[in-house]
Amino acid sequence: MAEVIIRGTGHYAPENVVSNFDLSKIVDTSDEWITTRTGIKERRITAGENTSHIACRAAESALKDAGITAEELDLIIVATVTPDNVTPSVSCMLQSMLGARKAAAFDINAACTGFIYGLNLASMFIKGDIYNNILVVGAETLSKIMNWQDRGTCVLFGDGAGAAIVSSSTERGVGSIIIGSDGAKGEVLQCKALPINNPFLKEQSTEEHHSHVIMEGREVFRFATGVMVDSIEEILRRENLTPQDIKFFIPHQANLRIIDYAAKKLEVDISKFVINLERFGNTSSASIPIALDEMNKNGLLSKGDRIIIVGFGGGLTYGAAYLQWQK
Ligand code: UT7
């Protein structure tokens, strides 16, 4: 059976930086509140580029880092909750933009856990000897599903994309992966799609339609802290490792207080947790691959480093994966 490695990474975020102070001009908030309650200082907001564009920039960077061409890709998986269209998918748009002639392509929606779900799928395709090179992207333009009058959500999120080339290898780079969901709690983090509407309805709906994120923050917080700790402990158990054996934990970047809680509960020094949310906010499916790429490109990863990535989000969903850096 083939082993799986992350052969290259990339990320891209729109140039437009929006600070907490900028937000305080449009909603009743302050830099002080956002910083102390979340750790976020600024985020990137698109000036017009859609999800496919930012996904493409991240993918190009990952291909370059991996040293392969788009034509060598067998499959493209894009995790997103903010696609350009219902159809064509972002992954199919990417297949065309990159010139990945022989690649199959599909999108998945596991919200902020999307990259880990995508990595899991890619691993299975490789371990099943079906494909050799798979592009996994987490890409979001969350700014288009924000309610810019709701200070409880619009200060938290940002736009961005992260990508990884996942390839077959003789070395073990991607180990245990767990994914899970708790659909019964889905209501605490929602964004509605189009409502039922057709000329044959007995009663036409008068309900006002919107596609904005609505969130019960405290409920998500409670879920997040629980599943983050449990998922990391489960990965450690499966890999027969202790927290001390892990060089870096790369968590979904939602709230510094969530990460801090998990670190304390696991009795791990917070310095082992990779944090960049102060610069990007919560970019949903993009947050983990953006952080992984920053670590890679800044030369902070060495061959053999043991890493755990862990995430949670809408659905509700959660997941974690063990990586051993093999570049
Ligand atoms: O990828 C998954 C996405 N979601 C998450 O990870 C969210 C997880 N949850 C959280 O991160 C936190 O619950 C939040 C950051 C969303 C909220 O923090 P909190 O400490 O749970 O605050 P809260 O919702 O309990 O609100 C406390 C107060 C309220 O005022 P009152 O009722 O006490 O007067 C809010 O209205 O803070 C107020 N508030 C704000 N004030 C200034 C809420 N948002 C803001 C704001 N600026 N932006």
Coordinates of C-alpha atoms and ligand atoms in Angstrom, one line a residue:
M1 CA 0.0 0.0 0.0
A2 CA 1.3 3.4 -0.9
E3 CA 2.2 5.9 1.8
V4 CA 1.0 9.5 1.6
I5 CA 3.0 12.7 1.9
I6 CA 2.3 16.4 1.7
R7 CA 4.7 17.3 -1.1
G8 CA 4.1 21.0 -1.3
T9 CA 2.0 23.8 0.1
G10 CA 0.7 27.2 -0.9
H11 CA -1.5 30.0 0.2
Y12 CA -2.9 33.3 -0.9
A13 CA -4.9 36.0 0.8
P14 CA -6.4 39.1 -0.8
E15 CA -4.2 42.2 -0.4
N16 CA -6.9 44.4 1.2
V17 CA -6.2 44.4 5.0
V18 CA -9.2 45.4 7.2
S19 CA -8.2 46.2 10.8
N20 CA -10.4 46.1 14.0
F21 CA -10.4 49.9 13.9
D22 CA -11.8 49.8 10.3
L23 CA -14.6 47.5 11.6
S24 CA -15.4 49.9 14.5
K25 CA -16.4 52.4 11.9
I26 CA -19.2 50.2 10.5
V27 CA -20.4 48.3 13.6
D28 CA -20.5 49.0 17.4
T29 CA -17.3 47.3 18.3
S30 CA -13.7 48.1 19.3
D31 CA -10.2 46.9 18.8
E32 CA -10.1 46.2 22.6
W33 CA -13.2 43.9 22.5
I34 CA -12.1 42.0 19.4
T35 CA -8.5 41.6 20.6
T36 CA -9.3 40.4 24.1
R37 CA -12.3 38.1 23.2
T38 CA -10.7 36.6 20.0
G39 CA -7.0 37.6 19.5
I40 CA -7.9 38.8 16.0
K41 CA -6.3 42.2 15.0
E42 CA -6.9 42.2 11.2
R43 CA -8.2 40.1 8.3
R44 CA -8.0 40.1 4.5
I45 CA -11.2 41.0 2.6
T46 CA -11.5 40.5 -1.1
A47 CA -11.7 43.6 -3.3
G48 CA -13.4 41.5 -6.0
E49 CA -11.5 38.3 -6.4
N50 CA -13.9 35.3 -6.0
T51 CA -13.1 32.0 -4.3
S52 CA -11.8 30.3 -7.5
H53 CA -9.3 33.1 -8.1
I54 CA -7.8 33.0 -4.6
A55 CA -7.9 29.2 -4.7
C56 CA -6.0 29.3 -8.0
R57 CA -3.2 31.5 -6.6
A58 CA -2.8 29.2 -3.6
A59 CA -2.8 26.1 -5.9
E60 CA -0.1 27.6 -8.2
S61 CA 2.1 28.2 -5.2
A62 CA 1.6 24.7 -3.9
L63 CA 2.4 23.2 -7.3
K64 CA 5.6 25.2 -7.5
D65 CA 6.6 24.1 -4.0
A66 CA 5.9 20.5 -4.8
G67 CA 7.9 20.7 -8.1
I68 CA 5.1 19.2 -10.2
T69 CA 3.0 20.6 -13.0
A70 CA -0.8 20.9 -13.1
E71 CA -0.8 18.2 -15.8
E72 CA 0.5 15.7 -13.3
L73 CA -2.6 16.2 -11.0
D74 CA -5.0 13.2 -10.9
L75 CA -7.6 14.9 -8.7
I76 CA -8.6 18.3 -7.3
I77 CA -10.6 18.6 -4.1
V78 CA -11.7 22.0 -3.0
A79 CA -13.2 22.5 0.4
T80 CA -15.4 25.6 0.6
V81 CA -18.6 27.0 1.9
T82 CA -18.4 30.0 -0.4
P83 CA -18.2 28.7 -3.9
D84 CA -18.4 31.1 -6.9
N85 CA -21.4 29.1 -8.2
V86 CA -23.7 26.2 -7.4
T87 CA -22.3 24.8 -10.6
P88 CA -19.6 24.7 -12.0
S89 CA -17.8 23.8 -8.8
V90 CA -14.7 25.8 -7.7
S91 CA -12.6 22.6 -8.3
C92 CA -13.7 22.4 -11.9
M93 CA -13.0 26.1 -12.5
L94 CA -9.6 25.4 -11.0
Q95 CA -9.0 22.4 -13.2
S96 CA -9.5 24.7 -16.2
M97 CA -7.6 27.7 -14.8
L98 CA -4.6 25.5 -13.9
G99 CA -4.7 23.4 -17.1
A100 CA -4.9 20.2 -15.0
R101 CA -6.0 18.3 -18.1
K102 CA -6.3 14.8 -16.6
A103 CA -7.6 15.7 -13.2
A104 CA -11.1 14.8 -11.9
A105 CA -12.5 17.6 -9.7
F106 CA -15.1 18.0 -7.0
D107 CA -16.0 20.4 -4.1
I108 CA -16.7 19.3 -0.5
N109 CA -18.5 21.2 2.3
A110 CA -17.4 20.4 5.8
A111 CA -17.1 24.1 6.7
C112 CA -14.0 24.9 8.8
T113 CA -13.0 21.2 9.0
G114 CA -13.1 21.0 5.2
F115 CA -9.3 20.8 4.7
I116 CA -9.0 17.8 7.1
Y117 CA -12.0 16.1 5.3
G118 CA -10.3 16.8 2.0
L119 CA -6.9 15.4 3.2
N120 CA -8.7 12.3 4.4
L121 CA -10.3 11.7 1.0
A122 CA -7.0 12.4 -0.8
S123 CA -5.2 9.9 1.5
M124 CA -7.8 7.2 0.8
F125 CA -7.5 7.7 -3.0
I126 CA -3.7 7.3 -2.7
K127 CA -3.7 4.4 -0.2
G128 CA -6.2 2.7 -2.5
D129 CA -3.6 3.0 -5.4
I130 CA -6.2 5.0 -7.4
Y131 CA -4.3 8.3 -7.7
N132 CA -0.7 9.6 -7.2
N133 CA -1.0 13.4 -7.0
I134 CA -4.0 15.2 -5.5
L135 CA -4.5 19.0 -5.0
V136 CA -6.4 19.7 -1.8
V137 CA -7.5 23.3 -1.4
G138 CA -9.4 25.2 1.4
A139 CA -10.6 28.4 -0.1
E140 CA -13.1 31.0 1.2
T141 CA -14.5 34.4 0.4
L142 CA -16.5 34.5 3.7
S143 CA -17.0 38.3 3.3
K144 CA -19.8 37.6 0.9
I145 CA -21.8 35.6 3.5
M146 CA -21.3 38.0 6.4
N147 CA -24.0 40.2 7.8
W148 CA -22.0 43.4 8.0
Q149 CA -24.5 44.8 10.6
D150 CA -23.9 41.8 13.0
R151 CA -21.0 42.6 15.2
G152 CA -21.2 39.1 16.7
T153 CA -20.0 37.5 13.5
C154 CA -18.6 40.1 11.0
V155 CA -15.5 40.8 13.1
L156 CA -14.5 37.2 13.2
F157 CA -14.0 36.0 9.7
G158 CA -11.7 36.7 6.7
D159 CA -11.0 35.7 3.1
G160 CA -8.1 33.4 2.0
A161 CA -7.0 30.1 0.5
G162 CA -4.5 27.4 1.4
A163 CA -3.5 24.4 -0.7
A164 CA -1.5 21.2 -0.4
I165 CA -0.2 18.7 -3.0
V166 CA -0.9 15.3 -1.5
S167 CA 1.2 12.6 -3.2
S168 CA 2.0 8.9 -3.0
S169 CA 5.4 8.0 -1.5
T170 CA 7.4 5.3 0.2
E171 CA 7.6 7.6 3.3
R172 CA 4.8 8.0 5.8
G173 CA 3.9 11.7 5.9
V174 CA 0.2 11.5 6.6
G175 CA -0.8 9.2 9.4
S176 CA -4.0 8.7 11.4
I177 CA -6.9 10.9 10.5
I178 CA -10.2 11.2 12.3
I179 CA -13.3 13.1 11.0
G180 CA -16.7 13.4 12.7
S181 CA -19.9 15.4 12.8
D182 CA -22.7 16.3 15.1
G183 CA -25.5 17.4 12.8
A184 CA -28.0 17.7 15.7
K185 CA -26.1 20.8 16.8
G186 CA -26.0 22.3 13.2
E187 CA -28.3 25.1 14.1
V188 CA -25.7 26.9 16.2
L189 CA -23.8 27.9 13.0
Q190 CA -25.9 28.4 9.9
C191 CA -25.9 30.1 6.5
K192 CA -29.0 29.3 4.5
A193 CA -29.0 28.4 0.8
L194 CA -31.9 29.2 -1.6
P195 CA -35.3 28.5 -0.2
I196 CA -37.9 26.2 -1.9
N197 CA -39.7 28.3 -4.5
N198 CA -41.7 27.2 -7.6
P199 CA -45.0 28.2 -9.3
F200 CA -46.7 25.0 -8.1
L201 CA -46.4 25.7 -4.3
K202 CA -49.8 25.8 -2.6
E203 CA -48.7 28.8 -0.6
Q204 CA -46.0 31.2 -1.8
S205 CA -43.4 31.8 1.0
T206 CA -43.3 35.3 2.4
E207 CA -40.2 34.5 4.4
E208 CA -37.4 37.0 3.7
H209 CA -34.4 35.1 2.3
H210 CA -30.8 35.9 3.2
S211 CA -27.5 33.9 3.0
H212 CA -25.7 35.3 6.0
V213 CA -23.8 33.5 8.8
I214 CA -25.8 33.3 12.0
M215 CA -24.0 31.9 15.0
E216 CA -24.5 31.1 18.7
G217 CA -20.9 31.9 19.5
R218 CA -20.9 30.4 23.0
E219 CA -22.4 27.1 21.8
V220 CA -19.7 26.8 19.1
F221 CA -17.1 27.7 21.6
R222 CA -18.2 24.9 23.9
F223 CA -18.3 22.4 21.1
A224 CA -14.9 23.5 19.8
T225 CA -13.0 23.2 23.1
G226 CA -14.4 19.7 23.7
V227 CA -13.7 18.2 20.2
M228 CA -10.3 19.8 19.9
V229 CA -9.0 18.2 23.0
D230 CA -10.8 14.8 22.3
S231 CA -9.6 14.7 18.7
I232 CA -6.0 15.4 19.6
E233 CA -6.0 12.8 22.4
E234 CA -7.5 10.3 19.9
I235 CA -4.8 10.9 17.3
L236 CA -2.1 10.6 20.0
R237 CA -3.6 7.3 21.2
R238 CA -3.7 5.9 17.6
E239 CA -0.1 7.0 16.9
N240 CA 1.1 5.8 20.4
L241 CA 2.6 9.3 21.1
T242 CA 2.4 11.8 23.9
P243 CA 1.8 15.5 23.5
Q244 CA 5.5 16.0 24.2
D245 CA 6.4 14.0 21.0
I246 CA 4.6 16.6 18.9
K247 CA 6.6 19.6 17.5
F248 CA 3.6 21.6 16.3
F249 CA -0.1 21.6 16.7
I250 CA -1.8 23.5 13.9
P251 CA -5.4 24.3 15.0
H252 CA -8.2 25.9 13.1
Q253 CA -7.8 29.6 13.7
A254 CA -11.1 30.7 15.1
N255 CA -10.3 32.2 18.6
L256 CA -7.2 32.4 20.6
R257 CA -9.2 31.6 23.8
I258 CA -10.3 28.2 22.2
I259 CA -6.6 27.4 21.4
D260 CA -5.5 28.5 24.8
Y261 CA -8.1 26.3 26.5
A262 CA -7.0 23.2 24.5
A263 CA -3.3 23.8 25.2
K264 CA -4.0 24.1 29.0
K265 CA -6.3 21.0 29.0
L266 CA -3.6 19.0 27.2
E267 CA -0.9 20.4 29.4
V268 CA 1.0 21.6 26.3
D269 CA 2.9 24.8 26.2
I270 CA 0.9 27.3 24.0
S271 CA 4.1 28.0 22.0
K272 CA 3.7 24.6 20.3
F273 CA 0.4 25.8 18.9
V274 CA 0.7 27.6 15.6
I275 CA -1.3 30.9 15.6
N276 CA -1.8 33.4 12.8
L277 CA -5.4 34.4 13.5
E278 CA -4.3 37.9 14.6
R279 CA -3.5 38.5 10.9
F280 CA -6.1 36.5 9.0
G281 CA -9.1 36.1 11.4
N282 CA -11.1 32.9 10.8
T283 CA -10.8 31.8 7.2
S284 CA -12.8 28.6 7.7
S285 CA -11.5 25.7 5.5
A286 CA -8.4 27.8 4.5
S287 CA -7.1 28.5 8.0
I288 CA -5.1 25.2 8.6
P289 CA -3.5 25.1 5.1
I290 CA -2.6 28.8 5.3
A291 CA -0.8 28.2 8.7
L292 CA 0.9 25.0 7.4
D293 CA 2.2 26.9 4.3
E294 CA 3.5 29.8 6.4
M295 CA 5.4 27.3 8.6
N296 CA 6.8 25.6 5.5
K297 CA 7.7 28.8 3.6
N298 CA 9.2 30.4 6.7
G299 CA 11.6 27.4 7.0
L300 CA 10.1 26.4 10.4
L301 CA 9.5 22.8 9.4
S302 CA 12.3 20.1 9.3
K303 CA 12.1 16.6 7.9
G304 CA 10.7 14.2 10.5
D305 CA 8.8 16.9 12.5
R306 CA 5.6 15.5 14.0
I307 CA 2.6 17.7 13.6
I308 CA -1.1 17.4 14.5
I309 CA -3.7 19.5 12.6
V310 CA -7.1 19.9 14.3
G311 CA -10.3 21.6 13.3
F312 CA -14.0 22.1 14.0
G313 CA -16.8 24.1 12.4
G314 CA -20.2 24.4 10.9
G315 CA -22.2 21.2 10.5
L316 CA -21.1 20.8 13.2
T317 CA -18.0 19.0 12.1
Y318 CA -14.6 18.2 13.5
G319 CA -11.4 16.4 12.6
A320 CA -7.7 15.9 13.2
A321 CA -4.8 14.4 11.4
Y322 CA -1.2 13.3 12.3
L323 CA 1.5 14.5 9.9
Q324 CA 5.1 13.7 9.7
W325 CA 6.9 16.4 7.7
Q326 CA 8.8 14.7 4.8
K327 CA 10.1 17.6 2.8
Ligands
UT7_1 O1 -15.0 28.3 12.8 C1 -16.0 28.2 13.8 C2 -16.6 29.5 13.9 N1 -17.0 30.0 15.1 C3 -16.3 30.0 16.3 O2 -15.3 29.5 16.5 C4 -17.0 30.9 17.4 C5 -16.7 30.4 18.7 N2 -17.1 31.4 19.7 C6 -16.4 32.5 20.0 O3 -15.3 32.6 19.5 C7 -17.0 33.5 20.9 O4 -18.2 32.9 21.5 C8 -17.3 34.9 20.3 C9 -16.0 35.6 20.0 C10 -18.1 34.7 19.1 C11 -18.0 35.7 21.3 O5 -17.3 35.8 22.5 P1 -18.0 35.6 23.9 O6 -17.1 35.9 25.0 O7 -18.7 34.3 23.9 O8 -19.1 36.8 23.9 P2 -20.7 36.8 24.0 O9 -21.3 36.3 22.7 O10 -21.1 36.1 25.2 O11 -21.0 38.3 24.1 C12 -20.6 39.1 25.3 C13 -21.0 40.5 25.0 C14 -22.4 40.7 24.6 O12 -22.9 41.9 25.2 P3 -23.8 41.8 26.5 O13 -25.0 41.0 26.1 O14 -23.0 41.2 27.5 O15 -24.1 43.3 26.8 C15 -22.3 40.9 23.1 O16 -23.4 41.7 22.6 O17 -20.2 41.1 24.0 C16 -21.1 41.7 23.0 N3 -20.4 41.6 21.7 C17 -19.6 42.5 21.2 N4 -19.2 43.7 21.8 C18 -18.3 44.4 21.0 C19 -20.5 40.6 20.8 N5 -19.8 40.9 19.7 C20 -19.2 42.1 20.0 C21 -18.3 42.9 19.3 N6 -17.9 44.0 19.8 N7 -17.8 42.5 18.0

